[in-house]
Every structure is written in structure tokens, then in C-alpha cells.
PDB file of C-alpha atoms in Angstrom:
ATOM      1  CA  UNK A 533       0.000   0.000   0.000  1.00 44.00           C
ATOM      2  CA  UNK A 534       1.420   3.426  -0.939  1.00 44.00           C
ATOM      3  CA  UNK A 535       1.377   6.343   1.480  1.00 51.00           C
ATOM      4  CA  UNK A 536      -1.377   7.941  -0.580  1.00 56.00           C
ATOM      5  CA  UNK A 537      -3.548   4.827  -0.111  1.00 69.00           C
ATOM      6  CA  UNK A 538      -3.049   4.578   3.650  1.00 80.00           C
ATOM      7  CA  UNK A 539      -6.074   5.392   5.814  1.00 86.00           C
ATOM      8  CA  UNK A 540      -5.843   8.642   7.804  1.00 95.00           C
ATOM      9  CA  UNK A 541      -4.105   8.358  11.154  1.00 96.00           C
ATOM     10  CA  UNK A 542      -6.727  10.765  12.551  1.00 96.00           C
ATOM     11  CA  UNK A 543     -10.273  10.785  11.172  1.00 96.00           C
ATOM     12  CA  UNK A 544     -13.309  12.481  12.696  1.00 96.00           C
ATOM     13  CA  UNK A 545     -16.817  12.608  11.265  1.00 96.00           C
ATOM     14  CA  UNK A 546     -19.466  14.882  12.753  1.00 96.00           C
ATOM     15  CA  UNK A 547     -17.587  15.085  16.050  1.00 96.00           C
ATOM     16  CA  UNK A 548     -19.528  17.086  18.631  1.00 96.00           C
ATOM     17  CA  UNK A 549     -19.180  17.786  22.323  1.00 96.00           C
ATOM     18  CA  UNK A 550     -21.895  19.277  24.537  1.00 95.00           C
ATOM     19  CA  UNK A 551     -21.353  19.926  28.219  1.00 92.00           C
ATOM     20  CA  UNK A 552     -24.338  19.745  30.605  1.00 88.00           C
ATOM     21  CA  UNK A 553     -26.749  18.912  27.741  1.00 87.00           C
ATOM     22  CA  UNK A 554     -30.371  19.896  28.297  1.00 84.00           C
ATOM     23  CA  UNK A 555     -29.609  22.115  31.267  1.00 89.00           C
ATOM     24  CA  UNK A 556     -29.535  25.884  31.573  1.00 88.00           C
ATOM     25  CA  UNK A 557     -25.743  25.616  31.714  1.00 87.00           C
ATOM     26  CA  UNK A 558     -25.506  23.716  28.396  1.00 90.00           C
ATOM     27  CA  UNK A 559     -22.379  24.561  26.412  1.00 90.00           C
ATOM     28  CA  UNK A 560     -21.858  23.387  22.828  1.00 90.00           C
ATOM     29  CA  UNK A 561     -18.064  23.205  22.680  1.00 92.00           C
ATOM     30  CA  UNK A 562     -17.713  21.340  19.381  1.00 94.00           C
ATOM     31  CA  UNK A 563     -20.078  21.273  16.409  1.00 95.00           C
ATOM     32  CA  UNK A 564     -19.897  18.490  13.822  1.00 94.00           C
ATOM     33  CA  UNK A 565     -16.139  18.535  13.206  1.00 95.00           C
ATOM     34  CA  UNK A 566     -14.870  16.634  10.155  1.00 96.00           C
ATOM     35  CA  UNK A 567     -11.086  16.248  10.147  1.00 96.00           C
ATOM     36  CA  UNK A 568      -8.718  13.960   8.264  1.00 96.00           C
ATOM     37  CA  UNK A 569      -4.983  13.896   9.008  1.00 96.00           C
ATOM     38  CA  UNK A 570      -2.678  11.598   7.044  1.00 95.00           C
ATOM     39  CA  UNK A 571       0.383   9.826   8.392  1.00 94.00           C
ATOM     40  CA  UNK A 572       3.361  12.175   8.254  1.00 94.00           C
ATOM     41  CA  UNK A 573       1.262  15.370   8.221  1.00 95.00           C
ATOM     42  CA  UNK A 574       2.183  18.414  10.315  1.00 96.00           C
ATOM     43  CA  UNK A 575      -1.114  20.125  11.173  1.00 96.00           C
ATOM     44  CA  UNK A 576      -1.764  23.149  13.382  1.00 96.00           C
ATOM     45  CA  UNK A 577      -5.141  23.607  15.064  1.00 96.00           C
ATOM     46  CA  UNK A 578      -5.417  27.266  15.940  1.00 94.00           C
ATOM     47  CA  UNK A 579      -7.949  29.354  17.777  1.00 91.00           C
ATOM     48  CA  UNK A 580      -8.457  31.717  20.720  1.00 88.00           C
ATOM     49  CA  UNK A 581      -9.494  30.651  24.201  1.00 86.00           C
ATOM     50  CA  UNK A 582     -13.050  29.299  24.143  1.00 87.00           C
ATOM     51  CA  UNK A 583     -12.985  28.420  20.438  1.00 91.00           C
ATOM     52  CA  UNK A 584     -13.120  24.662  21.022  1.00 92.00           C
ATOM     53  CA  UNK A 585      -9.515  23.792  20.163  1.00 92.00           C
ATOM     54  CA  UNK A 586      -8.765  22.387  23.617  1.00 90.00           C
ATOM     55  CA  UNK A 587     -11.935  20.284  23.484  1.00 93.00           C
ATOM     56  CA  UNK A 588     -10.909  18.934  20.096  1.00 95.00           C
ATOM     57  CA  UNK A 589      -7.411  18.210  21.401  1.00 93.00           C
ATOM     58  CA  UNK A 590      -8.846  16.260  24.342  1.00 93.00           C
ATOM     59  CA  UNK A 591     -10.998  14.187  21.999  1.00 95.00           C
ATOM     60  CA  UNK A 592      -8.112  13.498  19.590  1.00 95.00           C
ATOM     61  CA  UNK A 593      -5.956  12.548  22.583  1.00 95.00           C
ATOM     62  CA  UNK A 594      -8.678  10.218  23.919  1.00 93.00           C
ATOM     63  CA  UNK A 595      -8.751  12.220  27.148  1.00 92.00           C
ATOM     64  CA  UNK A 596     -12.495  12.839  26.719  1.00 91.00           C
ATOM     65  CA  UNK A 597     -15.363  11.253  24.802  1.00 91.00           C
ATOM     66  CA  UNK A 598     -17.569  12.973  22.205  1.00 93.00           C
ATOM     67  CA  UNK A 599     -21.291  13.542  22.648  1.00 94.00           C
ATOM     68  CA  UNK A 600     -21.823  12.396  19.063  1.00 95.00           C
ATOM     69  CA  UNK A 601     -19.858  11.612  15.929  1.00 96.00           C
ATOM     70  CA  UNK A 602     -17.018   9.222  15.130  1.00 96.00           C
ATOM     71  CA  UNK A 603     -13.301   9.332  15.883  1.00 96.00           C
ATOM     72  CA  UNK A 604     -10.929   6.787  14.361  1.00 96.00           C
ATOM     73  CA  UNK A 605      -7.384   6.862  15.738  1.00 95.00           C
ATOM     74  CA  UNK A 606      -4.970   5.039  13.436  1.00 93.00           C
ATOM     75  CA  UNK A 607      -7.896   3.067  12.018  1.00 92.00           C
ATOM     76  CA  UNK A 608      -9.483   2.214  15.389  1.00 94.00           C
ATOM     77  CA  UNK A 609     -12.987   3.480  16.238  1.00 95.00           C
ATOM     78  CA  UNK A 610     -12.356   4.654  19.794  1.00 95.00           C
ATOM     79  CA  UNK A 611     -16.045   4.306  20.741  1.00 94.00           C
ATOM     80  CA  UNK A 612     -15.608   0.517  20.597  1.00 94.00           C
ATOM     81  CA  UNK A 613     -12.938   0.486  23.331  1.00 94.00           C
ATOM     82  CA  UNK A 614     -13.367  -0.038  27.049  1.00 93.00           C
ATOM     83  CA  UNK A 615     -11.404   2.005  29.600  1.00 91.00           C
ATOM     84  CA  UNK A 616      -8.421  -0.355  29.663  1.00 92.00           C
ATOM     85  CA  UNK A 617      -8.240  -0.546  25.853  1.00 94.00           C
ATOM     86  CA  UNK A 618      -8.534   3.241  25.641  1.00 93.00           C
ATOM     87  CA  UNK A 619      -5.627   3.681  28.045  1.00 91.00           C
ATOM     88  CA  UNK A 620      -3.555   1.275  25.943  1.00 91.00           C
ATOM     89  CA  UNK A 621      -4.419   3.195  22.773  1.00 93.00           C
ATOM     90  CA  UNK A 622      -3.335   6.483  24.366  1.00 92.00           C
ATOM     91  CA  UNK A 623      -0.081   4.911  25.485  1.00 90.00           C
ATOM     92  CA  UNK A 624       0.734   3.260  22.157  1.00 91.00           C
ATOM     93  CA  UNK A 625      -0.702   5.641  19.574  1.00 93.00           C
ATOM     94  CA  UNK A 626      -0.307   9.158  21.008  1.00 95.00           C
ATOM     95  CA  UNK A 627       2.692  11.007  22.415  1.00 94.00           C
ATOM     96  CA  UNK A 628       1.753  14.108  24.414  1.00 95.00           C
ATOM     97  CA  UNK A 629       3.837  17.289  24.666  1.00 94.00           C
ATOM     98  CA  UNK A 630       2.595  20.097  26.925  1.00 90.00           C
ATOM     99  CA  UNK A 631       3.535  23.716  27.540  1.00 88.00           C
ATOM    100  CA  UNK A 632       4.672  22.961  31.089  1.00 89.00           C
ATOM    101  CA  UNK A 633       7.072  20.077  30.241  1.00 91.00           C
ATOM    102  CA  UNK A 634       5.716  17.934  33.159  1.00 91.00           C
ATOM    103  CA  UNK A 635       9.114  16.433  33.996  1.00 95.00           C
ATOM    104  CA  UNK A 636       9.712  14.780  37.373  1.00 95.00           C
ATOM    105  CA  UNK A 637      12.292  16.950  39.211  1.00 96.00           C
ATOM    106  CA  UNK A 638      13.999  14.094  41.096  1.00 96.00           C
ATOM    107  CA  UNK A 639      14.727  12.116  37.915  1.00 96.00           C
ATOM    108  CA  UNK A 640      17.452  12.924  35.402  1.00 97.00           C
ATOM    109  CA  UNK A 641      16.667  13.365  31.706  1.00 97.00           C
ATOM    110  CA  UNK A 642      17.296   9.704  30.877  1.00 97.00           C
ATOM    111  CA  UNK A 643      15.022   8.494  33.686  1.00 96.00           C
ATOM    112  CA  UNK A 644      12.271  10.959  32.716  1.00 96.00           C
ATOM    113  CA  UNK A 645      12.325   9.736  29.130  1.00 96.00           C
ATOM    114  CA  UNK A 646      12.377   6.066  30.151  1.00 95.00           C
ATOM    115  CA  UNK A 647       9.527   6.421  32.649  1.00 92.00           C
ATOM    116  CA  UNK A 648       6.597   5.528  30.302  1.00 91.00           C
ATOM    117  CA  UNK A 649       8.240   2.179  29.549  1.00 90.00           C
ATOM    118  CA  UNK A 650       7.917   1.160  33.199  1.00 83.00           C
ATOM    119  CA  UNK A 651       4.157   0.849  32.644  1.00 81.00           C
ATOM    120  CA  UNK A 652       4.508  -1.688  29.831  1.00 81.00           C
ATOM    121  CA  UNK A 653       6.942  -4.118  31.477  1.00 83.00           C
ATOM    122  CA  UNK A 654       9.947  -3.264  29.351  1.00 87.00           C
ATOM    123  CA  UNK A 655      13.116  -4.588  31.073  1.00 90.00           C
ATOM    124  CA  UNK A 656      15.134  -1.828  32.813  1.00 89.00           C
ATOM    125  CA  UNK A 657      18.206  -2.117  30.574  1.00 92.00           C
ATOM    126  CA  UNK A 658      16.092  -1.895  27.407  1.00 93.00           C
ATOM    127  CA  UNK A 659      14.244   1.103  28.847  1.00 93.00           C
ATOM    128  CA  UNK A 660      17.500   2.996  29.282  1.00 94.00           C
ATOM    129  CA  UNK A 661      18.811   2.030  25.837  1.00 95.00           C
ATOM    130  CA  UNK A 662      15.601   3.233  24.178  1.00 95.00           C
ATOM    131  CA  UNK A 663      15.650   6.407  26.259  1.00 96.00           C
ATOM    132  CA  UNK A 664      19.237   7.123  25.174  1.00 96.00           C
ATOM    133  CA  UNK A 665      18.228   6.755  21.528  1.00 94.00           C
ATOM    134  CA  UNK A 666      15.229   9.043  22.038  1.00 94.00           C
ATOM    135  CA  UNK A 667      17.407  11.711  23.688  1.00 95.00           C
ATOM    136  CA  UNK A 668      19.907  11.445  20.838  1.00 94.00           C
ATOM    137  CA  UNK A 669      17.059  11.917  18.358  1.00 91.00           C
ATOM    138  CA  UNK A 670      16.250  15.312  19.926  1.00 93.00           C
ATOM    139  CA  UNK A 671      19.914  16.340  20.228  1.00 92.00           C
ATOM    140  CA  UNK A 672      20.316  15.849  23.975  1.00 94.00           C
ATOM    141  CA  UNK A 673      22.458  12.718  24.299  1.00 94.00           C
ATOM    142  CA  UNK A 674      25.071  14.635  26.297  1.00 95.00           C
ATOM    143  CA  UNK A 675      22.502  15.850  28.873  1.00 95.00           C
ATOM    144  CA  UNK A 676      21.180  12.410  29.841  1.00 96.00           C
ATOM    145  CA  UNK A 677      22.345  12.645  33.468  1.00 96.00           C
ATOM    146  CA  UNK A 678      21.074  16.184  34.092  1.00 97.00           C
ATOM    147  CA  UNK A 679      17.976  16.845  36.184  1.00 97.00           C
ATOM    148  CA  UNK A 680      15.302  19.291  34.936  1.00 96.00           C
ATOM    149  CA  UNK A 681      16.589  22.170  37.108  1.00 96.00           C
ATOM    150  CA  UNK A 682      19.970  21.785  35.384  1.00 97.00           C
ATOM    151  CA  UNK A 683      18.440  22.193  31.918  1.00 96.00           C
ATOM    152  CA  UNK A 684      17.209  25.241  30.008  1.00 95.00           C
ATOM    153  CA  UNK A 685      13.540  25.536  29.076  1.00 94.00           C
ATOM    154  CA  UNK A 686      14.268  24.434  25.529  1.00 95.00           C
ATOM    155  CA  UNK A 687      16.246  21.438  26.740  1.00 96.00           C
ATOM    156  CA  UNK A 688      13.429  20.467  29.119  1.00 96.00           C
ATOM    157  CA  UNK A 689      10.965  20.581  26.235  1.00 94.00           C
ATOM    158  CA  UNK A 690      13.276  18.372  24.157  1.00 95.00           C
ATOM    159  CA  UNK A 691      13.334  15.870  27.023  1.00 96.00           C
ATOM    160  CA  UNK A 692       9.521  15.993  27.084  1.00 96.00           C
ATOM    161  CA  UNK A 693       9.416  15.368  23.319  1.00 96.00           C
ATOM    162  CA  UNK A 694      11.821  12.434  23.673  1.00 96.00           C
ATOM    163  CA  UNK A 695       9.564  11.012  26.394  1.00 95.00           C
ATOM    164  CA  UNK A 696       6.545  11.405  24.100  1.00 95.00           C
ATOM    165  CA  UNK A 697       8.381   9.469  21.371  1.00 93.00           C
ATOM    166  CA  UNK A 698       9.596   6.594  23.556  1.00 93.00           C
ATOM    167  CA  UNK A 699       6.756   4.215  22.588  1.00 89.00           C
ATOM    168  CA  UNK A 700       7.103   5.099  18.871  1.00 89.00           C
ATOM    169  CA  UNK A 701       3.549   6.476  18.654  1.00 92.00           C
ATOM    170  CA  UNK A 702       2.229   7.397  15.201  1.00 92.00           C
ATOM    171  CA  UNK A 703       0.769  10.661  16.572  1.00 95.00           C
ATOM    172  CA  UNK A 704       2.578  13.467  18.406  1.00 96.00           C
ATOM    173  CA  UNK A 705       0.025  15.802  20.023  1.00 96.00           C
ATOM    174  CA  UNK A 706       1.601  19.068  21.166  1.00 95.00           C
ATOM    175  CA  UNK A 707      -0.415  21.573  23.221  1.00 94.00           C
ATOM    176  CA  UNK A 708       1.143  25.076  23.106  1.00 93.00           C
ATOM    177  CA  UNK A 709       4.625  23.473  23.177  1.00 92.00           C
ATOM    178  CA  UNK A 710       6.459  26.779  22.722  1.00 92.00           C
ATOM    179  CA  UNK A 711       4.284  28.794  25.114  1.00 90.00           C
ATOM    180  CA  UNK A 712       6.826  28.772  27.962  1.00 88.00           C
ATOM    181  CA  UNK A 713       9.848  29.393  25.725  1.00 91.00           C
ATOM    182  CA  UNK A 714      11.517  32.505  24.322  1.00 92.00           C
ATOM    183  CA  UNK A 715      11.047  33.073  20.604  1.00 92.00           C
ATOM    184  CA  UNK A 716      14.447  31.743  19.514  1.00 93.00           C
ATOM    185  CA  UNK A 717      14.089  28.534  21.544  1.00 94.00           C
ATOM    186  CA  UNK A 718      10.526  28.171  20.290  1.00 94.00           C
ATOM    187  CA  UNK A 719      11.805  28.274  16.707  1.00 94.00           C
ATOM    188  CA  UNK A 720      14.257  25.480  17.541  1.00 94.00           C
ATOM    189  CA  UNK A 721      11.457  23.302  18.936  1.00 94.00           C
ATOM    190  CA  UNK A 722       9.313  23.949  15.852  1.00 95.00           C
ATOM    191  CA  UNK A 723      12.262  22.984  13.641  1.00 95.00           C
ATOM    192  CA  UNK A 724      12.522  19.761  15.649  1.00 94.00           C
ATOM    193  CA  UNK A 725       8.844  19.014  14.954  1.00 95.00           C
ATOM    194  CA  UNK A 726       9.536  19.445  11.242  1.00 95.00           C
ATOM    195  CA  UNK A 727      12.380  16.941  11.437  1.00 93.00           C
ATOM    196  CA  UNK A 728      10.121  14.501  13.255  1.00 93.00           C
ATOM    197  CA  UNK A 729       7.517  14.951  10.509  1.00 94.00           C
ATOM    198  CA  UNK A 730      10.206  14.206   7.928  1.00 93.00           C
ATOM    199  CA  UNK A 731      10.930  11.007   9.866  1.00 91.00           C
ATOM    200  CA  UNK A 732       7.311   9.914   9.425  1.00 91.00           C
ATOM    201  CA  UNK A 733       5.675  11.155  12.619  1.00 93.00           C
ATOM    202  CA  UNK A 734       2.268  12.809  12.455  1.00 96.00           C
ATOM    203  CA  UNK A 735       2.445  16.100  14.367  1.00 97.00           C
ATOM    204  CA  UNK A 736      -0.699  17.876  15.585  1.00 97.00           C
ATOM    205  CA  UNK A 737       0.089  21.264  17.087  1.00 96.00           C
ATOM    206  CA  UNK A 738      -2.462  23.123  19.224  1.00 95.00           C
ATOM    207  CA  UNK A 739      -1.785  26.867  19.414  1.00 94.00           C
ATOM    208  CA  UNK A 740      -3.372  30.303  19.660  1.00 91.00           C
ATOM    209  CA  UNK A 741      -0.374  31.885  17.895  1.00 92.00           C
ATOM    210  CA  UNK A 742      -0.586  32.411  14.124  1.00 92.00           C
ATOM    211  CA  UNK A 743       3.209  32.690  13.846  1.00 93.00           C
ATOM    212  CA  UNK A 744       3.633  29.267  15.462  1.00 94.00           C
ATOM    213  CA  UNK A 745       0.850  27.769  13.328  1.00 94.00           C
ATOM    214  CA  UNK A 746       2.550  29.033  10.161  1.00 94.00           C
ATOM    215  CA  UNK A 747       5.299  26.424  10.644  1.00 95.00           C
ATOM    216  CA  UNK A 748       2.813  23.624   9.966  1.00 95.00           C
ATOM    217  CA  UNK A 749       1.930  22.232   6.537  1.00 95.00           C
ATOM    218  CA  UNK A 750      -1.798  22.732   7.175  1.00 95.00           C
ATOM    219  CA  UNK A 751      -3.680  25.109   9.431  1.00 96.00           C
ATOM    220  CA  UNK A 752      -7.155  24.415  10.802  1.00 95.00           C
ATOM    221  CA  UNK A 753      -8.871  27.202  12.711  1.00 95.00           C
ATOM    222  CA  UNK A 754     -11.494  26.685  15.407  1.00 94.00           C
ATOM    223  CA  UNK A 755     -14.211  29.326  15.598  1.00 92.00           C
ATOM    224  CA  UNK A 756     -17.161  28.936  17.969  1.00 92.00           C
ATOM    225  CA  UNK A 757     -16.792  25.165  18.017  1.00 94.00           C
ATOM    226  CA  UNK A 758     -16.538  24.792  14.247  1.00 94.00           C
ATOM    227  CA  UNK A 759     -13.429  23.770  12.316  1.00 95.00           C
ATOM    228  CA  UNK A 760     -12.321  25.724   9.243  1.00 92.00           C
ATOM    229  CA  UNK A 761      -9.470  24.662   6.976  1.00 84.00           C
ATOM    230  CA  UNK A 762      -7.145  27.499   6.024  1.00 75.00           C
ATOM    231  CA  UNK A 763      -4.980  27.817   2.932  1.00 53.00           C
ATOM    232  CA  UNK A 764      -1.506  26.328   3.274  1.00 53.00           C
ATOM    233  CA  UNK A 765       0.968  28.861   4.738  1.00 51.00           C
TER     234      UNK A 765
END
């Protein structure tokens, strides 16, 4: 099967999310979103606070469930999964990168990156070998024994990206990944995402910043819970 014939790694049809339905406090956060993202795409989902982009991110990341519609993650209809299967899908299919890095301060970079493998019974020596390779992939092999407080913000985010990649997930979901970084360091992280895309990863970037979104190959804009595809930057 050629890349063009592969099914989308992310596919939503009529995806909607309503909070407190039927009550006076009802909020329609997402309205019938149709989205298709191919393997190896670099897509930015942009929008201001309250636009629905965070809700969409939570649904794509299987951190929440839709009120209606369909979401297929790497060909799997997530509505067919129980809680344990959903947790396994998150672990194996999606790598998360957040604005706040979320590194454990008492662990060094190598241990932080290796940590997700402790949940899937990977032997300790293999965990460390895979973590070393992941750190090398983000240009931090020489910082493996440094704790987070001994690393710059950009280096901490690289460690977080290496941790997200440790299970070789097809999807990298990044929520405002440059928000806590200065502009120069942010550009370096965005360049890293482009290299990861070139290596075959699917990168979905959530941002409110048009300059950050412009680094992606496609831009989708959330407005009042609806998704609008923008022209390529």
C-alpha cells in the first residue's frame, strides 16, 4: 500500500461535544467537526481561548469522549474500546507534549524519558537504551544525566518530546509546546517538529499563535466550536 492509499491516522466525522446537555448551563463546545490527518502530516489547530480547540485536542488525545460523531485513531474506532483498551491506545498511539514540560524533578533526563516504559513491562536495561536513543534523536544525548533544574527551558521541552516518542507512537500531540519558551528557543522546537515529521511522525500542534501555526503544513482554525481549513501557509 502506498502512502497515498493509507487510511488517515486521525479521522473524525461529525464530532460534537456538549457539556451539561439539556440544562440551563448547556455549552456546545464542538459542532460536527470533520477532520482527516494523514500519516506524516504536520497540522496546526489554531484558535483563541473558548474556540473549542482544547476540546478537540482532548478528543483526539482520547482524554475525553464525544457527545456524538465518530473518531478513528490510526484506524481504530475509539467508541468501541473499554477504559483499559482506551488507556492502551493512548499509550501506544499518542505522544503528548505540553507547555509545562511535566518532567519529574527528582529524575534525570534519561530516567524521565524512560519512565513511560515502566508501565509496559519493558526490562530496565532496554528502557534505558531506548531512552538514550530518544534523547539522541532530539539532540540531547550529552545531557542524559542532568535533572530538569539543570536544563534550560528548551532542553526540558526536548526531554519531554523524547519522552513522548519513547513508545514510537504514530501521533505526536503538542499543546502550546512553545508557550513557555523565548522566541528563539521556540523556533528550535518547531524545527525539531519538522524533522520529526520528515521522519514519518504525524504532528498535531495546538496553538493560539498564528506565527507558530505558520510552521505547519496545514492550518485548521477553530471558531465557535466549528473547524475551518485554512490555505496552506
